[in-house]
Coordinates of C-alpha atoms in Angstrom, one line a residue:
X27 CA 0.0 0.0 0.0
X28 CA 2.9 2.3 0.8
X29 CA 4.2 1.8 -2.7
X30 CA 0.9 2.8 -4.2
X31 CA 0.6 5.8 -2.0
X32 CA 4.1 6.9 -2.9
X33 CA 3.3 6.4 -6.6
X34 CA 0.1 8.4 -6.3
X35 CA 2.0 11.3 -4.6
X36 CA 4.6 11.1 -7.3
X37 CA 2.0 11.3 -10.1
X38 CA 0.3 14.2 -8.4
X39 CA 3.6 16.1 -8.1
X40 CA 4.2 15.4 -11.8
X41 CA 0.7 16.6 -12.7
X42 CA 1.1 19.8 -10.6
X43 CA 4.5 20.4 -12.2
X44 CA 3.0 20.1 -15.6
X45 CA 0.2 22.5 -14.6
X46 CA 2.7 25.0 -13.5
X47 CA 4.6 24.7 -16.8
X48 CA 1.6 25.7 -18.9
X49 CA 0.6 28.7 -16.8
X50 CA 0.7 31.8 -19.1
X51 CA 1.5 35.3 -18.0
X52 CA -0.7 37.0 -20.5
X53 CA 0.6 40.1 -22.2
X54 CA -2.8 41.4 -23.4
X55 CA -5.2 39.3 -21.5
X56 CA -5.7 37.8 -18.0
X57 CA -5.3 34.1 -18.3
X58 CA -6.4 33.5 -14.7
X59 CA -9.9 34.7 -15.7
X60 CA -9.9 32.9 -19.0
X61 CA -8.9 29.6 -17.3
X62 CA -12.1 29.9 -15.2
X63 CA -14.0 30.2 -18.5
X64 CA -12.3 27.0 -19.7
X65 CA -13.2 25.2 -16.5
X66 CA -16.8 26.3 -16.7
X67 CA -17.0 24.9 -20.3
X68 CA -15.6 21.6 -19.1
X69 CA -18.3 21.5 -16.4
X70 CA -20.9 21.9 -19.0
X71 CA -22.1 25.3 -17.8
X72 CA -24.0 27.2 -20.4
X73 CA -22.9 30.8 -20.0
X74 CA -20.1 30.5 -22.6
X75 CA -21.3 27.5 -24.6
X76 CA -22.6 29.4 -27.6
X77 CA -19.5 31.6 -27.9
X78 CA -17.3 28.5 -27.6
X79 CA -19.3 26.7 -30.3
X80 CA -19.0 29.6 -32.7
X81 CA -15.2 29.8 -32.0
X82 CA -14.9 26.1 -32.9
X83 CA -17.0 26.5 -36.1
X84 CA -14.6 29.3 -37.2
X85 CA -11.6 27.2 -36.3
X86 CA -12.9 24.3 -38.4
X87 CA -13.2 26.7 -41.3
X88 CA -9.7 28.0 -40.6
X89 CA -8.3 24.4 -40.9
X90 CA -9.2 24.6 -44.6
X91 CA -7.8 28.1 -45.3
X92 CA -4.3 29.2 -46.1
X93 CA -1.4 29.1 -45.4
X94 CA -1.0 32.7 -46.3
X95 CA 2.2 34.3 -47.7
X96 CA 3.4 37.7 -49.0
X97 CA 4.4 35.8 -52.1
X98 CA 0.7 35.4 -53.1
X99 CA 0.0 39.0 -54.0
X100 CA -0.2 40.1 -57.7
X101 CA 1.8 43.3 -57.4
X102 CA 5.5 43.6 -56.7
X103 CA 6.8 46.1 -54.2
X104 CA 9.0 49.0 -55.4
X105 CA 12.0 47.0 -54.0
X106 CA 11.4 44.3 -56.6
X107 CA 11.2 41.8 -53.8
X108 CA 7.9 40.1 -53.2
X109 CA 9.0 39.1 -49.7
X110 CA 8.4 42.8 -48.8
X111 CA 5.0 43.6 -47.4
X112 CA 2.9 45.8 -49.7
X113 CA -0.3 47.7 -49.0
X114 CA -1.9 50.9 -50.2
X115 CA -3.5 53.8 -48.4
X116 CA -7.2 52.8 -48.2
X117 CA -8.7 56.2 -48.6
X118 CA -6.8 57.3 -51.7
X119 CA -8.4 57.2 -55.1
X120 CA -7.3 58.0 -58.7
X121 CA -7.8 61.6 -59.6
X122 CA -10.7 61.7 -62.1
X123 CA -9.2 64.9 -63.6
X124 CA -6.0 63.1 -64.6
X125 CA -5.7 60.6 -67.5
X126 CA -3.5 58.3 -65.4
X127 CA -5.2 59.2 -62.2
X128 CA -1.9 60.3 -60.6
X129 CA -1.3 61.4 -58.1
X130 CA -4.1 59.8 -56.1
X131 CA -6.4 62.0 -54.1
X132 CA -7.8 61.5 -50.6
X133 CA -11.4 60.7 -49.7
X134 CA -11.4 60.1 -46.0
X135 CA -13.5 57.2 -44.8
X136 CA -14.1 55.8 -48.3
X137 CA -12.2 52.6 -49.0
X138 CA -10.8 52.2 -52.5
X139 CA -11.4 48.5 -53.5
X140 CA -8.1 48.6 -55.3
X141 CA -6.4 48.6 -51.8
X142 CA -7.9 45.3 -50.9
X143 CA -7.9 41.8 -52.3
X144 CA -4.9 40.0 -53.9
X145 CA -3.3 43.2 -55.2
X146 CA -1.6 43.7 -51.9
X147 CA -0.7 41.9 -48.6
X148 CA -3.2 43.6 -46.3
X149 CA -6.0 41.1 -47.0
X150 CA -3.7 38.1 -46.5
X151 CA -2.3 39.6 -43.3
X152 CA -5.8 40.2 -41.9
X153 CA -6.6 36.5 -42.5
X154 CA -3.4 35.5 -40.9
X155 CA -4.1 37.5 -37.8
X156 CA -7.7 36.3 -37.6
X157 CA -7.0 32.6 -38.3
X158 CA -4.0 32.3 -35.9
X159 CA -6.1 34.0 -33.2
X160 CA -9.1 31.7 -33.8
X161 CA -6.9 28.5 -34.0
X162 CA -4.9 29.5 -31.0
X163 CA -7.9 30.0 -28.8
X164 CA -9.8 27.0 -30.2
X165 CA -6.8 24.9 -29.2
X166 CA -6.6 26.5 -25.8
X167 CA -10.3 25.9 -24.9
X168 CA -10.7 22.5 -26.6
X169 CA -7.2 20.9 -26.2
X170 CA -7.6 19.6 -29.8
X171 CA -4.1 19.5 -31.2
X172 CA -5.2 19.9 -34.9
X173 CA -5.8 23.6 -34.2
X174 CA -2.4 24.0 -32.8
X175 CA -0.8 22.2 -35.7
X176 CA -2.6 24.4 -38.2
X177 CA -1.6 27.5 -36.4
X178 CA 2.1 26.4 -36.4
X179 CA 1.9 25.8 -40.2
X180 CA 0.6 29.4 -40.7
X181 CA 3.4 30.8 -38.5
X182 CA 6.1 28.8 -40.3
X183 CA 4.8 29.9 -43.8
X184 CA 4.6 33.7 -43.0
X185 CA 7.5 34.1 -40.6
X186 CA 10.0 31.3 -41.1
X187 CA 10.2 29.4 -44.4
X188 CA 12.7 31.1 -46.7
X189 CA 10.6 30.6 -49.8
X190 CA 7.4 32.2 -48.3
X191 CA 8.4 34.4 -45.4
X192 CA 7.8 38.2 -45.1
X193 CA 10.8 40.4 -44.6
X194 CA 10.5 41.9 -41.1
X195 CA 9.6 45.5 -42.1
X196 CA 6.7 47.6 -43.3
X197 CA 8.7 49.9 -45.7
X198 CA 6.0 49.7 -48.4
X199 CA 2.9 49.8 -46.2
X200 CA 0.1 52.2 -47.3
X201 CA 1.9 53.6 -50.3
X202 CA 0.0 56.1 -52.5
X203 CA 0.4 55.9 -56.3
X204 CA 2.0 59.0 -57.6
X205 CA 2.9 60.3 -54.1
X206 CA 5.0 57.8 -52.0
X207 CA 6.1 54.2 -52.0
X208 CA 5.2 53.7 -48.3
X209 CA 4.4 55.6 -45.2
X210 CA 5.1 55.4 -41.5
X211 CA 1.3 55.4 -40.9
X212 CA 1.2 52.1 -42.7
X213 CA 2.5 50.5 -39.5
X214 CA -1.2 50.6 -38.4
X215 CA -1.7 47.7 -40.7
X216 CA -0.2 45.5 -38.0
X217 CA -2.1 47.1 -35.1
X218 CA -3.8 43.8 -34.3
X219 CA -0.5 42.2 -33.3
X220 CA -2.0 41.1 -30.0
X221 CA -4.0 38.6 -32.1
X222 CA -0.7 36.9 -32.9
X223 CA 1.3 37.3 -29.7
X224 CA -1.2 35.8 -27.4
X225 CA -1.6 32.6 -29.5
X226 CA 2.2 32.5 -29.7
X227 CA 2.2 32.4 -25.9
X228 CA -0.4 29.6 -25.8
X229 CA 1.5 27.5 -28.3
X230 CA 4.8 28.1 -26.5
X231 CA 3.4 27.3 -23.0
X232 CA 1.9 24.0 -24.2
X233 CA 5.0 22.8 -26.0
X234 CA 3.7 23.1 -29.6
X235 CA 6.0 25.9 -30.5
X236 CA 9.2 23.9 -30.6
X237 CA 12.5 25.5 -29.6
X238 CA 13.8 25.9 -33.1
X239 CA 10.6 27.4 -34.4
X240 CA 10.4 29.7 -31.3
X241 CA 14.0 30.9 -31.9
X242 CA 13.3 31.7 -35.5
X243 CA 10.0 33.4 -34.7
X244 CA 11.7 35.5 -32.0
X245 CA 14.5 36.4 -34.3
X246 CA 12.0 37.6 -36.9
X247 CA 10.3 39.8 -34.2
X248 CA 13.6 41.0 -33.0
X249 CA 14.4 42.3 -36.4
X250 CA 10.9 43.7 -36.8
X251 CA 11.2 45.5 -33.4
X252 CA 14.6 47.0 -34.4
X253 CA 13.0 48.3 -37.6
X254 CA 10.1 49.7 -35.7
X255 CA 12.2 51.7 -33.3
X256 CA 15.1 52.7 -35.6
X257 CA 13.8 53.2 -39.1
X258 CA 12.6 56.6 -40.4
X259 CA 9.0 55.3 -40.9
X260 CA 9.0 53.7 -37.4
X261 CA 10.2 56.9 -35.8
X262 CA 7.6 58.9 -37.8
X263 CA 4.8 56.6 -36.5
X264 CA 6.1 56.9 -32.9
X265 CA 5.8 60.7 -33.2
X266 CA 2.2 60.5 -34.5
X267 CA -0.4 62.4 -32.5
X268 CA -3.6 60.2 -32.8
X269 CA -4.5 56.5 -32.8
X270 CA -1.4 55.7 -34.9
X271 CA 0.8 56.6 -32.0
X272 CA -1.3 54.7 -29.5
X273 CA -1.3 51.5 -31.6
X274 CA 2.4 51.9 -32.4
X275 CA 2.9 51.6 -28.6
X276 CA 0.6 48.6 -28.4
X277 CA 2.8 46.9 -31.0
X278 CA 6.2 47.8 -29.6
X279 CA 5.4 47.1 -26.0
X280 CA 3.8 43.8 -26.8
X281 CA 6.8 42.7 -28.8
X282 CA 9.2 43.9 -26.1
X283 CA 7.3 41.9 -23.5
X284 CA 7.2 38.8 -25.7
X285 CA 11.0 39.1 -26.2
X286 CA 11.8 39.8 -22.6
X287 CA 12.8 43.4 -23.1
X288 CA 11.0 44.4 -19.9
X289 CA 13.0 47.5 -19.1
X290 CA 12.3 49.0 -22.6
X291 CA 8.6 48.1 -22.3
X292 CA 8.3 49.7 -18.9
X293 CA 10.0 52.9 -20.1
X294 CA 7.6 53.2 -23.0
X295 CA 4.6 52.5 -20.8
X296 CA 5.6 55.3 -18.5
X297 CA 5.9 57.6 -21.6
X298 CA 2.3 56.8 -22.5
X299 CA 1.1 59.1 -19.7
X300 CA 2.5 62.4 -21.1
X301 CA 3.1 61.4 -24.7
X302 CA -0.3 59.8 -25.5
X303 CA -2.9 60.4 -22.8
X304 CA -2.0 64.0 -22.0
X305 CA -1.9 64.9 -25.7
X306 CA -4.8 62.9 -27.2
X307 CA -7.5 63.1 -24.5
X308 CA -9.2 66.3 -23.4
X309 CA -10.2 67.0 -19.7
X310 CA -13.8 66.2 -20.6
X311 CA -12.7 62.8 -22.1
X312 CA -13.2 63.7 -25.8
X313 CA -10.5 62.7 -28.3
X314 CA -10.3 65.6 -30.7
X315 CA -8.0 64.0 -33.3
X316 CA -10.5 61.2 -33.7
X317 CA -13.6 63.3 -33.6
X318 CA -12.5 65.3 -36.6
X319 CA -12.6 62.1 -38.8
X320 CA -15.5 61.1 -41.0
X321 CA -15.8 57.9 -38.9
X322 CA -15.4 59.7 -35.5
X323 CA -17.0 57.1 -33.3
X324 CA -15.2 54.3 -35.0
X325 CA -11.8 56.0 -34.6
X326 CA -12.6 57.1 -31.0
X327 CA -13.4 53.5 -30.2
X328 CA -10.3 52.2 -32.0
X329 CA -8.0 54.6 -30.1
X330 CA -9.5 53.7 -26.8
X331 CA -9.1 50.0 -27.4
X332 CA -5.4 50.6 -27.9
X333 CA -5.3 52.5 -24.6
X334 CA -7.1 49.6 -22.8
X335 CA -4.4 47.2 -24.1
X336 CA -1.7 49.6 -22.9
X337 CA -3.4 49.9 -19.5
X338 CA -3.5 46.1 -19.2
X339 CA 0.2 45.8 -20.1
X340 CA 1.0 48.6 -17.7
X341 CA -0.7 46.8 -14.9
X342 CA 1.7 43.8 -15.4
X343 CA 4.7 46.1 -15.1
X344 CA 3.5 48.3 -12.2
X345 CA 2.7 51.3 -14.5
X346 CA -0.8 52.4 -13.5
X347 CA -2.2 53.8 -16.7
X348 CA -5.7 52.9 -15.8
X349 CA -5.8 55.3 -12.8
X350 CA -3.4 57.9 -14.2
X351 CA -4.8 61.4 -14.6
X352 CA -3.1 64.6 -15.6
X353 CA -3.4 67.7 -13.4
X354 CA -6.2 69.0 -15.6
X355 CA -8.1 65.7 -15.6
X356 CA -7.1 63.9 -18.8
X357 CA -7.3 60.1 -18.5
X358 CA -8.3 56.8 -20.1
X359 CA -11.3 56.5 -17.8
X360 CA -12.4 60.0 -18.7
X361 CA -12.3 59.0 -22.4
X362 CA -14.4 55.9 -21.7
X363 CA -16.9 57.9 -19.7
X364 CA -17.2 60.5 -22.4
X365 CA -18.5 57.6 -24.6
X366 CA -20.5 55.8 -21.9
X367 CA -23.8 57.6 -22.4
X368 CA -23.7 56.7 -26.1
X369 CA -23.1 53.0 -25.3
X370 CA -25.9 53.2 -22.8
X371 CA -28.3 54.7 -25.5
X372 CA -28.7 57.8 -23.2
X373 CA -27.1 60.2 -25.7
X374 CA -27.1 60.3 -29.5
X375 CA -23.8 60.6 -31.3
X376 CA -23.6 64.1 -32.8
X377 CA -20.4 63.9 -34.7
X378 CA -19.9 62.5 -38.2
X379 CA -19.9 58.8 -38.6
X380 CA -20.0 57.3 -42.1
X381 CA -21.6 53.8 -42.3
X382 CA -24.0 52.2 -39.9
X383 CA -23.9 54.0 -36.5
X384 CA -25.6 51.1 -34.7
X385 CA -22.7 48.8 -35.7
X386 CA -20.2 51.3 -34.5
X387 CA -22.0 51.5 -31.1
X388 CA -21.9 47.7 -30.8
X389 CA -18.2 47.8 -31.4
X390 CA -17.8 50.5 -28.8
X391 CA -19.6 48.3 -26.3
X392 CA -16.8 45.7 -26.6
X393 CA -14.4 48.3 -25.2
X394 CA -16.6 48.4 -22.1
X395 CA -16.6 44.6 -21.9
X396 CA -12.8 44.6 -22.0
X397 CA -12.4 47.4 -19.5
X398 CA -15.1 46.0 -17.2
X399 CA -13.4 42.6 -17.1
X400 CA -9.8 43.7 -16.8
X401 CA -10.4 46.5 -14.2
X402 CA -13.6 45.4 -12.4
X403 CA -15.7 48.4 -13.4
X404 CA -19.4 47.6 -12.7
X405 CA -20.9 50.3 -14.9
X406 CA -18.9 49.0 -17.9
X407 CA -20.0 45.4 -17.2
X408 CA -23.6 46.6 -17.4
X409 CA -23.0 48.0 -20.9
X410 CA -21.3 44.8 -21.9
X411 CA -24.4 42.8 -21.0
X412 CA -26.3 44.8 -23.6
X413 CA -24.2 43.7 -26.5
X414 CA -26.2 42.1 -29.3
X415 CA -25.2 38.6 -30.4
X416 CA -22.4 38.6 -27.9
X417 CA -21.6 35.0 -28.7
X418 CA -20.2 36.1 -32.0
X419 CA -17.4 38.1 -30.3
X420 CA -14.4 36.2 -29.1
X421 CA -14.1 38.9 -26.3
X422 CA -17.0 37.1 -24.6
X423 CA -14.5 34.3 -23.8
X424 CA -11.4 36.4 -23.3
X425 CA -12.8 39.2 -21.1
X426 CA -15.4 37.4 -18.8
X427 CA -17.2 39.1 -15.9

C-alpha cells in the first residue's frame, strides 16, 4: 500500500508540475480569468457555450484556409522583392481629372477597393491574424491538437520558411500611387498584433512551439522590433499624434514583453502618460483628433481600445495607466466615460460617422466589456451585458465578468 501511496503522490507532483509549466502570464489578457471560463466549459455550464461553439466553427473553417504568404500578391513592391510587405492607403483614389489618375487624391473614410484583395498583402495579413487567433484560442479551450498544428503551419509559412516568409519590415505599407512608395502610418496595418502574440504564448506554453521554431520566430520579431524603433518610418509613427501613436505603442510594448525586453517596455509604458494620454484626451474625455474624422465614433473606439491594451500591459509592469490622470483631468477613464452615455443609449452621437452607426456602437460596447473585465468596473459590465449577439465576439470568452 505504501508503494501505491508513494506512486500516487509522485504522479500528483508530476501533474502539478505540468500544470505550473503551462501557466501563461498573458501580455494582453488575464489568463487566470480565462482559465475559469475554460473550466466552466468543461463542467458543461451554459454561459459561454454558444460563444465557444462559434469559435470552434470558425476554427474548423480555418483548418481549410491558407497558409498565407506575402508571395501570393499580384503586385510587386517597389523594391522588386515580393518578400516585402505591400499595401496601399485605403482612402486614396485615382484623380478623375487626370488621365492616369496620378497622383491619387484622398477621400477620408471611403475605402478604395483597389487597396484590398490580392493586389496587396493587407487582406492576407488580416486573414493570418484572424486565423491564428481563432486557431490558438480553439486549441486553448478544446485541447484539440489539430488547431495548434494548423496555427504552427501558418506561422512557419509567414515568418520562417525562406521561400514564403515576409521580410521583417513595413517599408512599403500604405503607399500612395504618384505620391509615395510607403508611409510610417502604414504600420497601423499591424495594429492587431495582439491577435498573434497571445496565440504564440499559448503554443509556447503548451510545448507546440518547438525550440527551433520559437527561436526563428523570436529572431523575426527581434528584427521587426529593431526596424520599428530605428527606421525613419517607425520613428515617424512613434511621433504621430492620434490612434497611430497609440497603436504603435501597443505593437512595440507587446513585442518587447514577448522578447523579454521588460525595461524597454516599462519605459515606453511610462511615456504613455504624457506622450499619449495628455496629448490625445481632453479634460472632458473627448478625443479631438478622432472626432475630426469622418468615422469619428469608430476612430474614438479604436484609439480607446489601444489605450485599454496599454493599461493592461502597464498593470503587469506596475505602471498604472488605468488610474493615471493629468493635473487638468485627462485620463483613459475620462475617455471611456465620455462615450459611456452613447453606449448606454442615453445620448445620441452628434459627430460625423459614415456607415452604420448602430454597428459602431456595438463595437464600442466591446471596449466596455474589456475594461469591465480587466479592471472590475461595474458600470462598464452593465454596458457589456447589452451587447447584441455577444456569442459572435471572441471577447466574450477572453474578457469574462
